Amino acid sequence: MRSAIGIAAGRAVQWLLRVRGGKGSGAPGLVTNKIAPALLPRVLASFPEGLVVVSGTAGKSTTTKMVAGLLRAHGMRVFTNSSTANLPQGITSAVLDQGDWRGRVDADIAVLEMDEAFGALMSSSFAARVVTLTNINLDDIARFESSDRVTRLLTAIALRARSAVVLNADDASLCTVAEAVTEAAPTVSVRRFGVSAGVMEMHPHGLGSVRTTQHRLGDGLGTRVASVSGRDAVIDIDRAPQHVTLPARGVHFAVDAAAALETAQAVLGAAFDASLAASTLSTLDPVFGRGETVEIAGQQIECVLVQNTASFQLNIDALRPGLERVFVGIGDEEEDTSWLWTVRTHALGRVDIVAGPKADAMANRLAYDGVPFEAVDVDLIRGFETFLALPAPSNGVKTVVFTSRSMRKIRGHYGLTSEEVKKAGVR
């Protein structure tokens, strides 16, 4: 009865938000969790094929979407949370969307993205079949204080695995997690994904981890990215190369694909079909904001979301050279903008508009790197409208690089949702 009341209250909040035009995913779940705190643990334990948890600093959303797509392609019914809805209330909101009035979800398996801190906080309330950890870096020093704390949080999540833990072999901090799992749960398999020596050599700025291991993943020891060129990647699965078209440009998306492939193998075992998996990944759309192309005011806009030093560096390094129209939006979530100085911005080439509450800090960084820019505007939307008014590039589309709050504000202003990636218009 308590669960039914909580679900009814949460759905009432969902309805109210939709009527008022709100798009927040957390509030309904927050209300439900307050009324029925036992609901979410019960749901997480209810799936016949168990629970897959994906966590880490970066790459969680893309990896989660890929794992869900791979398992569906192999015939499984999958429950998952939407991109970035990785806190307890976001997961419960997904239950409200996909479950019945008692919270029962008709699926074989759950594949859930979990925030590092809240995943650790929830760890006593779930047992996972497989836990996948993407990497460890610092994207929020005010919140996490140090990479060592992130390592401890992810260790707590990893220790909830009952079958396998899938780790990034190129992340030295995750070696500590592997040691903890091996010592505390020797029956749990530790599986790995990573990149080849050639791929690492082509990325002198690194792949986003605080610490990188000295040696690359050996042949046949896991799923390995053999090569990357734009959106094209070759990934070795069980020593056999598979050609994959990535949802967006960049080696980090190839690493996410390798993580998803190794995770799907851990779940499916002998039923895993590498050829089917590669073709499935090649058809997946980008995750909300990450390399997708949308239409705004009749113009095609490529969206590049940057959330920390690593993702900023990896994403701009993957941009096509010679871009003609570039907008950079830095939101007011960046109380401490010093992290911008750890990003080498030369790959941008030139920027038309720098906008947002912290635009001056970003423009200062560009100036020190010798990257020219045309205008700076502390009003994000006004600056973006100025960018839209610029002539179209002679080749390709306009490119927008933005932090998460800037992305949400721009998308909210123009009425874009994750379901409208290919058909978005102006509200």
Short mmCIF file of C-alpha atoms in Angstrom, two decimals:
data_model
loop_
_atom_site.label_atom_id
_atom_site.label_comp_id
_atom_site.label_asym_id
_atom_site.label_seq_id
_atom_site.Cartn_x
_atom_site.Cartn_y
_atom_site.Cartn_z
CA MET A 1 0.00 0.00 0.00
CA ARG A 2 2.85 2.39 0.86
CA SER A 3 4.46 1.70 -2.52
CA ALA A 4 1.18 2.32 -4.34
CA ILE A 5 0.73 5.65 -2.53
CA GLY A 6 4.30 6.66 -3.32
CA ILE A 7 3.90 5.77 -6.98
CA ALA A 8 0.60 7.66 -7.20
CA ALA A 9 2.19 10.75 -5.63
CA GLY A 10 5.21 10.57 -7.93
CA ARG A 11 3.03 10.25 -11.01
CA ALA A 12 0.98 13.22 -9.86
CA VAL A 13 4.18 15.26 -9.75
CA GLN A 14 5.09 13.98 -13.23
CA TRP A 15 1.71 15.08 -14.55
CA LEU A 16 2.04 18.51 -12.92
CA LEU A 17 5.50 19.03 -14.39
CA ARG A 18 4.30 18.12 -17.86
CA VAL A 19 1.32 20.46 -17.59
CA ARG A 20 3.64 23.28 -16.54
CA GLY A 21 6.18 22.46 -19.23
CA GLY A 22 8.87 21.22 -16.85
CA LYS A 23 11.38 18.60 -17.93
CA GLY A 24 13.05 17.63 -14.64
CA SER A 25 13.38 13.87 -14.17
CA GLY A 26 14.26 13.81 -10.47
CA ALA A 27 11.36 15.45 -8.63
CA PRO A 28 8.76 12.67 -9.14
CA GLY A 29 11.21 10.02 -7.98
CA LEU A 30 12.25 12.13 -5.00
CA VAL A 31 8.63 12.33 -3.84
CA THR A 32 8.12 8.59 -4.32
CA ASN A 33 11.32 7.72 -2.43
CA LYS A 34 10.26 9.88 0.51
CA ILE A 35 6.90 8.13 0.79
CA ALA A 36 8.01 4.60 -0.13
CA PRO A 37 11.76 4.20 0.65
CA ALA A 38 11.59 0.41 0.26
CA LEU A 39 10.28 0.57 -3.31
CA LEU A 40 13.55 1.11 -5.19
CA PRO A 41 15.54 -1.68 -3.45
CA ARG A 42 12.62 -4.04 -4.09
CA VAL A 43 12.50 -3.14 -7.78
CA LEU A 44 16.28 -3.53 -8.19
CA ALA A 45 16.07 -7.05 -6.78
CA SER A 46 13.12 -8.09 -8.95
CA PHE A 47 14.70 -8.73 -12.37
CA PRO A 48 15.08 -12.41 -13.30
CA GLU A 49 18.45 -11.85 -15.03
CA GLY A 50 19.70 -9.45 -12.39
CA LEU A 51 21.12 -5.94 -12.36
CA VAL A 52 24.00 -4.34 -14.28
CA VAL A 53 25.45 -1.17 -12.74
CA VAL A 54 27.60 1.26 -14.73
CA SER A 55 29.54 3.91 -12.84
CA GLY A 56 32.73 5.98 -13.04
CA THR A 57 33.64 9.60 -13.66
CA ALA A 58 32.99 9.87 -17.39
CA GLY A 59 31.35 7.74 -20.06
CA LYS A 60 28.57 6.33 -17.84
CA SER A 61 25.66 7.51 -19.96
CA THR A 62 27.05 6.36 -23.30
CA THR A 63 28.23 3.01 -21.91
CA THR A 64 24.86 2.38 -20.25
CA LYS A 65 22.96 3.11 -23.46
CA MET A 66 25.29 0.83 -25.40
CA VAL A 67 24.96 -2.07 -22.93
CA ALA A 68 21.18 -1.76 -22.99
CA GLY A 69 21.20 -1.75 -26.80
CA LEU A 70 23.47 -4.80 -26.99
CA LEU A 71 21.35 -6.84 -24.59
CA ARG A 72 18.16 -5.90 -26.43
CA ALA A 73 19.75 -6.97 -29.71
CA HIS A 74 20.36 -10.37 -28.12
CA GLY A 75 16.68 -10.68 -27.23
CA MET A 76 16.58 -9.43 -23.65
CA ARG A 77 13.96 -7.03 -22.30
CA VAL A 78 15.88 -4.23 -20.59
CA PHE A 79 14.91 -1.67 -17.97
CA THR A 80 17.24 1.36 -17.89
CA ASN A 81 17.35 4.95 -16.69
CA SER A 82 17.55 7.92 -19.02
CA SER A 83 20.78 9.80 -19.59
CA THR A 84 22.11 11.63 -16.49
CA ALA A 85 19.15 10.46 -14.33
CA ASN A 86 21.68 8.53 -12.27
CA LEU A 87 20.69 9.52 -8.73
CA PRO A 88 18.20 7.43 -6.69
CA GLN A 89 15.35 9.79 -7.57
CA GLY A 90 16.19 9.58 -11.28
CA ILE A 91 16.15 5.79 -11.20
CA THR A 92 12.84 5.80 -9.34
CA SER A 93 11.43 8.22 -11.92
CA ALA A 94 12.33 5.62 -14.56
CA VAL A 95 10.34 3.07 -12.52
CA LEU A 96 7.39 5.49 -12.55
CA ASP A 97 7.68 5.73 -16.33
CA GLN A 98 8.07 2.03 -17.05
CA GLY A 99 6.43 0.19 -14.15
CA ASP A 100 2.85 -0.55 -13.15
CA TRP A 101 0.96 0.95 -10.22
CA ARG A 102 2.85 -1.32 -7.80
CA GLY A 103 6.22 -0.54 -9.34
CA ARG A 104 6.63 -3.84 -11.12
CA VAL A 105 8.69 -3.50 -14.31
CA ASP A 106 8.21 -6.02 -17.11
CA ALA A 107 11.86 -6.65 -18.03
CA ASP A 108 14.42 -9.43 -17.86
CA ILE A 109 17.34 -7.33 -16.67
CA ALA A 110 18.11 -3.81 -15.44
CA VAL A 111 21.04 -1.77 -16.80
CA LEU A 112 21.48 1.33 -14.68
CA GLU A 113 23.86 4.26 -14.72
CA MET A 114 24.73 5.26 -11.15
CA ASP A 115 26.45 8.35 -9.83
CA GLU A 116 29.69 7.52 -8.02
CA ALA A 117 28.71 8.97 -4.64
CA PHE A 118 25.05 7.99 -4.61
CA GLY A 119 25.83 4.57 -6.04
CA ALA A 120 28.12 3.98 -3.08
CA LEU A 121 25.47 5.35 -0.71
CA MET A 122 22.90 2.96 -2.21
CA SER A 123 25.28 0.00 -2.29
CA SER A 124 23.84 -1.70 0.77
CA SER A 125 20.41 -1.75 -0.92
CA PHE A 126 21.29 -3.67 -4.09
CA ALA A 127 23.26 -6.64 -5.35
CA ALA A 128 24.48 -6.45 -8.94
CA ARG A 129 25.13 -9.26 -11.36
CA VAL A 130 27.78 -7.15 -13.12
CA VAL A 131 29.40 -3.83 -12.19
CA THR A 132 31.20 -1.84 -14.90
CA LEU A 133 33.53 1.05 -14.02
CA THR A 134 34.61 3.41 -16.79
CA ASN A 135 37.42 5.52 -15.29
CA ILE A 136 38.47 7.75 -12.41
CA ASN A 137 39.25 11.44 -12.79
CA LEU A 138 38.30 14.61 -10.96
CA ASP A 139 35.38 16.50 -12.48
CA ASP A 140 34.15 18.08 -9.23
CA ILE A 141 36.87 18.78 -6.66
CA ALA A 142 34.42 20.60 -4.41
CA ARG A 143 32.32 17.45 -4.23
CA PHE A 144 34.88 14.64 -4.29
CA GLU A 145 38.03 16.32 -2.88
CA SER A 146 40.44 13.80 -4.41
CA SER A 147 40.65 10.92 -6.85
CA ASP A 148 41.40 8.62 -3.92
CA ARG A 149 37.92 9.31 -2.55
CA VAL A 150 36.40 8.48 -5.94
CA THR A 151 38.36 5.22 -5.88
CA ARG A 152 36.89 4.33 -2.48
CA LEU A 153 33.36 5.13 -3.65
CA LEU A 154 33.69 2.99 -6.76
CA THR A 155 35.21 0.16 -4.74
CA ALA A 156 32.06 0.12 -2.60
CA ILE A 157 29.96 -0.21 -5.76
CA ALA A 158 32.23 -2.88 -7.27
CA LEU A 159 31.96 -5.01 -4.14
CA ARG A 160 28.21 -5.36 -4.79
CA ALA A 161 28.93 -7.47 -7.91
CA ARG A 162 28.09 -11.14 -7.64
CA SER A 163 29.31 -12.39 -11.03
CA ALA A 164 31.76 -9.97 -12.66
CA VAL A 165 33.40 -6.57 -12.40
CA VAL A 166 34.37 -4.95 -15.71
CA LEU A 167 37.20 -2.41 -15.44
CA ASN A 168 39.15 -0.01 -17.63
CA ALA A 169 42.60 -1.64 -17.95
CA ASP A 170 44.26 1.71 -18.77
CA ASP A 171 43.17 3.38 -15.52
CA ALA A 172 45.74 2.81 -12.76
CA SER A 173 43.30 3.82 -10.02
CA LEU A 174 40.96 1.03 -11.05
CA CYS A 175 43.77 -1.45 -10.41
CA THR A 176 43.20 -0.65 -6.73
CA VAL A 177 39.54 -1.53 -7.18
CA ALA A 178 40.49 -4.81 -8.87
CA GLU A 179 42.74 -5.73 -5.95
CA ALA A 180 39.97 -5.02 -3.45
CA VAL A 181 37.49 -7.16 -5.40
CA THR A 182 39.95 -10.05 -5.76
CA GLU A 183 40.69 -10.02 -2.04
CA ALA A 184 37.12 -9.59 -0.77
CA ALA A 185 35.24 -11.59 -3.42
CA PRO A 186 37.57 -14.15 -5.06
CA THR A 187 34.66 -15.85 -6.87
CA VAL A 188 33.82 -12.64 -8.77
CA SER A 189 35.46 -12.45 -12.19
CA VAL A 190 37.49 -9.32 -12.98
CA ARG A 191 37.22 -8.51 -16.70
CA ARG A 192 38.88 -5.69 -18.59
CA PHE A 193 38.66 -3.39 -21.61
CA GLY A 194 41.21 -0.90 -22.93
CA VAL A 195 43.10 0.48 -25.91
CA SER A 196 46.10 -0.68 -27.91
CA ALA A 197 49.54 0.89 -27.61
CA GLY A 198 49.03 2.52 -31.00
CA VAL A 199 45.82 4.22 -29.92
CA MET A 200 47.41 5.52 -26.73
CA GLU A 201 50.39 6.91 -28.64
CA MET A 202 48.06 8.92 -30.86
CA HIS A 203 46.57 10.71 -27.84
CA PRO A 204 49.36 12.55 -26.03
CA HIS A 205 46.86 14.30 -23.72
CA GLY A 206 45.78 10.92 -22.35
CA LEU A 207 42.39 9.24 -22.22
CA GLY A 208 40.90 10.99 -19.23
CA SER A 209 42.11 9.03 -16.21
CA VAL A 210 43.90 10.64 -13.30
CA ARG A 211 46.56 7.95 -13.55
CA THR A 212 47.31 5.74 -16.56
CA THR A 213 48.74 2.25 -16.29
CA GLN A 214 52.23 1.67 -17.63
CA HIS A 215 51.28 -1.20 -19.93
CA ARG A 216 48.40 -1.68 -22.38
CA LEU A 217 45.91 -4.53 -22.33
CA GLY A 218 47.45 -7.71 -23.74
CA ASP A 219 46.10 -9.63 -26.70
CA GLY A 220 43.13 -11.78 -25.73
CA LEU A 221 42.92 -10.39 -22.17
CA GLY A 222 39.78 -8.36 -22.77
CA THR A 223 38.02 -6.13 -25.30
CA ARG A 224 40.56 -3.80 -26.88
CA VAL A 225 40.27 -0.72 -29.12
CA ALA A 226 42.74 -1.41 -31.93
CA SER A 227 42.30 1.81 -33.91
CA VAL A 228 40.12 4.92 -34.09
CA SER A 229 39.59 7.43 -36.90
CA GLY A 230 36.75 9.89 -36.39
CA ARG A 231 33.66 7.75 -35.89
CA ASP A 232 35.27 4.60 -37.27
CA ALA A 233 36.86 2.14 -34.87
CA VAL A 234 38.26 -1.36 -34.95
CA ILE A 235 37.69 -3.23 -31.69
CA ASP A 236 39.21 -6.61 -30.93
CA ILE A 237 36.73 -9.01 -29.33
CA ASP A 238 38.10 -12.44 -28.43
CA ARG A 239 41.10 -11.67 -30.66
CA ALA A 240 38.82 -11.03 -33.67
CA PRO A 241 38.68 -7.45 -35.08
CA GLN A 242 35.20 -5.94 -35.41
CA HIS A 243 34.53 -2.72 -37.32
CA VAL A 244 32.25 -0.32 -35.43
CA THR A 245 30.77 3.06 -36.36
CA LEU A 246 30.72 5.12 -33.16
CA PRO A 247 27.80 7.41 -32.21
CA ALA A 248 30.18 10.39 -32.17
CA ARG A 249 33.80 11.20 -32.97
CA GLY A 250 36.53 10.50 -30.47
CA VAL A 251 38.58 7.77 -28.84
CA HIS A 252 36.56 8.10 -25.62
CA PHE A 253 33.46 6.84 -27.44
CA ALA A 254 35.47 3.88 -28.69
CA VAL A 255 36.51 3.13 -25.11
CA ASP A 256 32.85 3.32 -24.04
CA ALA A 257 32.03 0.86 -26.82
CA ALA A 258 34.74 -1.52 -25.60
CA ALA A 259 33.35 -1.27 -22.05
CA ALA A 260 29.85 -2.06 -23.30
CA LEU A 261 31.02 -5.02 -25.39
CA GLU A 262 32.93 -6.56 -22.48
CA THR A 263 29.93 -6.00 -20.20
CA ALA A 264 27.54 -7.65 -22.65
CA GLN A 265 29.89 -10.62 -22.87
CA ALA A 266 29.95 -10.87 -19.09
CA VAL A 267 26.15 -11.01 -19.03
CA LEU A 268 25.48 -13.19 -22.08
CA GLY A 269 28.37 -15.65 -21.93
CA ALA A 270 28.25 -18.14 -24.82
CA ALA A 271 25.13 -16.44 -26.24
CA PHE A 272 27.15 -13.30 -27.05
CA ASP A 273 27.41 -12.69 -30.81
CA ALA A 274 30.34 -10.37 -31.61
CA SER A 275 29.18 -9.62 -35.16
CA LEU A 276 25.67 -8.77 -33.99
CA ALA A 277 27.12 -6.61 -31.23
CA ALA A 278 29.31 -4.62 -33.61
CA SER A 279 26.45 -3.98 -36.04
CA THR A 280 24.18 -2.97 -33.15
CA LEU A 281 26.64 -0.40 -31.83
CA SER A 282 26.97 1.04 -35.32
CA THR A 283 23.26 1.91 -35.40
CA LEU A 284 22.95 3.58 -31.99
CA ASP A 285 22.22 7.32 -31.78
CA PRO A 286 24.36 9.57 -29.57
CA VAL A 287 23.36 10.05 -25.96
CA PHE A 288 21.62 13.32 -25.07
CA GLY A 289 24.05 16.17 -25.90
CA ARG A 290 27.07 14.01 -26.68
CA GLY A 291 28.00 14.48 -30.32
CA GLU A 292 24.41 14.59 -31.56
CA THR A 293 23.24 16.89 -34.35
CA VAL A 294 19.98 18.77 -33.80
CA GLU A 295 17.98 21.31 -35.75
CA ILE A 296 17.50 24.75 -34.20
CA ALA A 297 15.85 27.61 -36.09
CA GLY A 298 16.22 25.63 -39.29
CA GLN A 299 19.96 25.11 -38.81
CA GLN A 300 21.90 21.92 -38.19
CA ILE A 301 23.91 22.20 -34.97
CA GLU A 302 26.45 19.65 -33.71
CA CYS A 303 26.36 19.51 -29.90
CA VAL A 304 29.54 18.74 -27.94
CA LEU A 305 29.06 18.36 -24.19
CA VAL A 306 32.12 18.94 -21.98
CA GLN A 307 31.88 18.21 -18.26
CA ASN A 308 35.42 18.17 -16.93
CA THR A 309 39.04 18.52 -18.01
CA ALA A 310 39.17 15.08 -19.57
CA SER A 311 35.95 15.29 -21.57
CA PHE A 312 36.75 18.84 -22.72
CA GLN A 313 40.17 17.77 -23.97
CA LEU A 314 39.05 14.54 -25.60
CA ASN A 315 36.04 16.12 -27.30
CA ILE A 316 37.81 19.12 -28.81
CA ASP A 317 40.76 16.96 -29.87
CA ALA A 318 38.25 14.86 -31.83
CA LEU A 319 36.71 17.83 -33.68
CA ARG A 320 37.15 18.10 -37.41
CA PRO A 321 40.01 20.50 -38.26
CA GLY A 322 39.16 23.83 -39.82
CA LEU A 323 35.71 24.39 -38.30
CA GLU A 324 34.20 27.67 -39.53
CA ARG A 325 31.43 28.29 -36.99
CA VAL A 326 32.10 27.52 -33.30
CA PHE A 327 30.23 28.56 -30.15
CA VAL A 328 31.50 27.88 -26.62
CA GLY A 329 29.06 28.15 -23.70
CA ILE A 330 30.28 28.04 -20.08
CA GLY A 331 27.52 27.92 -17.47
CA ASP A 332 27.30 29.27 -13.95
CA GLU A 333 27.91 25.81 -12.46
CA GLU A 334 31.61 26.54 -12.81
CA GLU A 335 32.22 28.32 -9.50
CA ASP A 336 35.92 27.55 -9.81
CA THR A 337 37.00 28.02 -13.41
CA SER A 338 40.65 27.18 -12.78
CA TRP A 339 40.10 23.73 -14.35
CA LEU A 340 39.77 25.42 -17.73
CA TRP A 341 43.49 26.13 -17.58
CA THR A 342 44.25 22.43 -17.65
CA VAL A 343 42.63 22.14 -21.10
CA ARG A 344 44.71 22.82 -24.21
CA THR A 345 42.25 24.61 -26.47
CA HIS A 346 44.31 24.87 -29.68
CA ALA A 347 42.19 22.20 -31.41
CA LEU A 348 39.27 24.65 -31.55
CA GLY A 349 41.18 26.68 -34.15
CA ARG A 350 38.98 29.73 -33.77
CA VAL A 351 35.74 30.58 -31.95
CA ASP A 352 32.94 32.89 -33.07
CA ILE A 353 31.09 33.43 -29.79
CA VAL A 354 32.03 32.68 -26.18
CA ALA A 355 28.94 33.02 -23.99
CA GLY A 356 27.54 32.30 -20.55
CA PRO A 357 28.05 33.55 -16.99
CA LYS A 358 31.69 32.39 -17.04
CA ALA A 359 32.42 33.46 -20.61
CA ASP A 360 35.16 35.88 -19.55
CA ALA A 361 37.14 33.06 -17.91
CA MET A 362 36.84 30.90 -21.02
CA ALA A 363 37.82 33.79 -23.30
CA ASN A 364 40.86 34.45 -21.12
CA ARG A 365 41.93 30.82 -21.51
CA LEU A 366 41.48 30.99 -25.29
CA ALA A 367 43.53 34.19 -25.43
CA TYR A 368 46.45 32.60 -23.59
CA ASP A 369 46.39 29.68 -26.05
CA GLY A 370 46.31 32.07 -28.99
CA VAL A 371 42.88 30.88 -30.13
CA PRO A 372 41.08 33.87 -31.71
CA PHE A 373 37.46 34.65 -30.87
CA GLU A 374 35.06 37.25 -32.23
CA ALA A 375 32.77 38.11 -29.32
CA VAL A 376 32.12 37.47 -25.62
CA ASP A 377 28.66 37.64 -24.03
CA VAL A 378 27.84 36.80 -20.40
CA ASP A 379 24.20 36.23 -21.43
CA LEU A 380 24.14 32.65 -22.71
CA ILE A 381 20.92 32.80 -24.75
CA ARG A 382 21.67 36.20 -26.26
CA GLY A 383 25.11 34.98 -27.26
CA PHE A 384 23.64 31.83 -28.77
CA GLU A 385 21.08 33.81 -30.77
CA THR A 386 23.92 35.93 -32.12
CA PHE A 387 25.66 32.70 -33.14
CA LEU A 388 22.52 31.43 -34.88
CA ALA A 389 22.35 34.67 -36.88
CA LEU A 390 25.82 34.11 -38.33
CA PRO A 391 26.00 32.77 -41.91
CA ALA A 392 26.17 29.01 -42.30
CA PRO A 393 29.63 27.50 -42.76
CA SER A 394 30.69 26.73 -46.32
CA ASN A 395 31.32 23.14 -45.27
CA GLY A 396 29.70 21.04 -42.54
CA VAL A 397 27.48 22.36 -39.74
CA LYS A 398 27.77 24.83 -36.89
CA THR A 399 29.41 23.43 -33.75
CA VAL A 400 28.39 24.18 -30.16
CA VAL A 401 30.67 23.26 -27.26
CA PHE A 402 28.99 23.66 -23.87
CA THR A 403 29.04 22.61 -20.24
CA SER A 404 26.08 20.68 -18.85
CA ARG A 405 24.12 23.61 -17.40
CA SER A 406 24.62 25.62 -20.57
CA MET A 407 23.39 22.64 -22.57
CA ARG A 408 20.26 22.30 -20.45
CA LYS A 409 19.51 26.01 -20.63
CA ILE A 410 19.90 26.19 -24.40
CA ARG A 411 17.94 23.01 -25.01
CA GLY A 412 15.20 24.11 -22.61
CA HIS A 413 14.93 27.51 -24.29
CA TYR A 414 14.46 25.92 -27.69
CA GLY A 415 12.25 23.07 -26.50
CA LEU A 416 14.64 20.25 -27.33
CA THR A 417 14.35 16.87 -25.61
CA SER A 418 16.39 13.69 -25.90
CA GLU A 419 13.63 12.16 -28.03
CA GLU A 420 13.95 15.00 -30.54
CA VAL A 421 17.58 14.54 -31.50
CA LYS A 422 16.83 14.12 -35.19
CA LYS A 423 13.67 16.18 -35.53
CA ALA A 424 14.13 19.08 -33.14
CA GLY A 425 12.55 22.44 -33.82
CA VAL A 426 11.97 25.76 -32.12
CA ARG A 427 9.26 25.94 -29.48
#
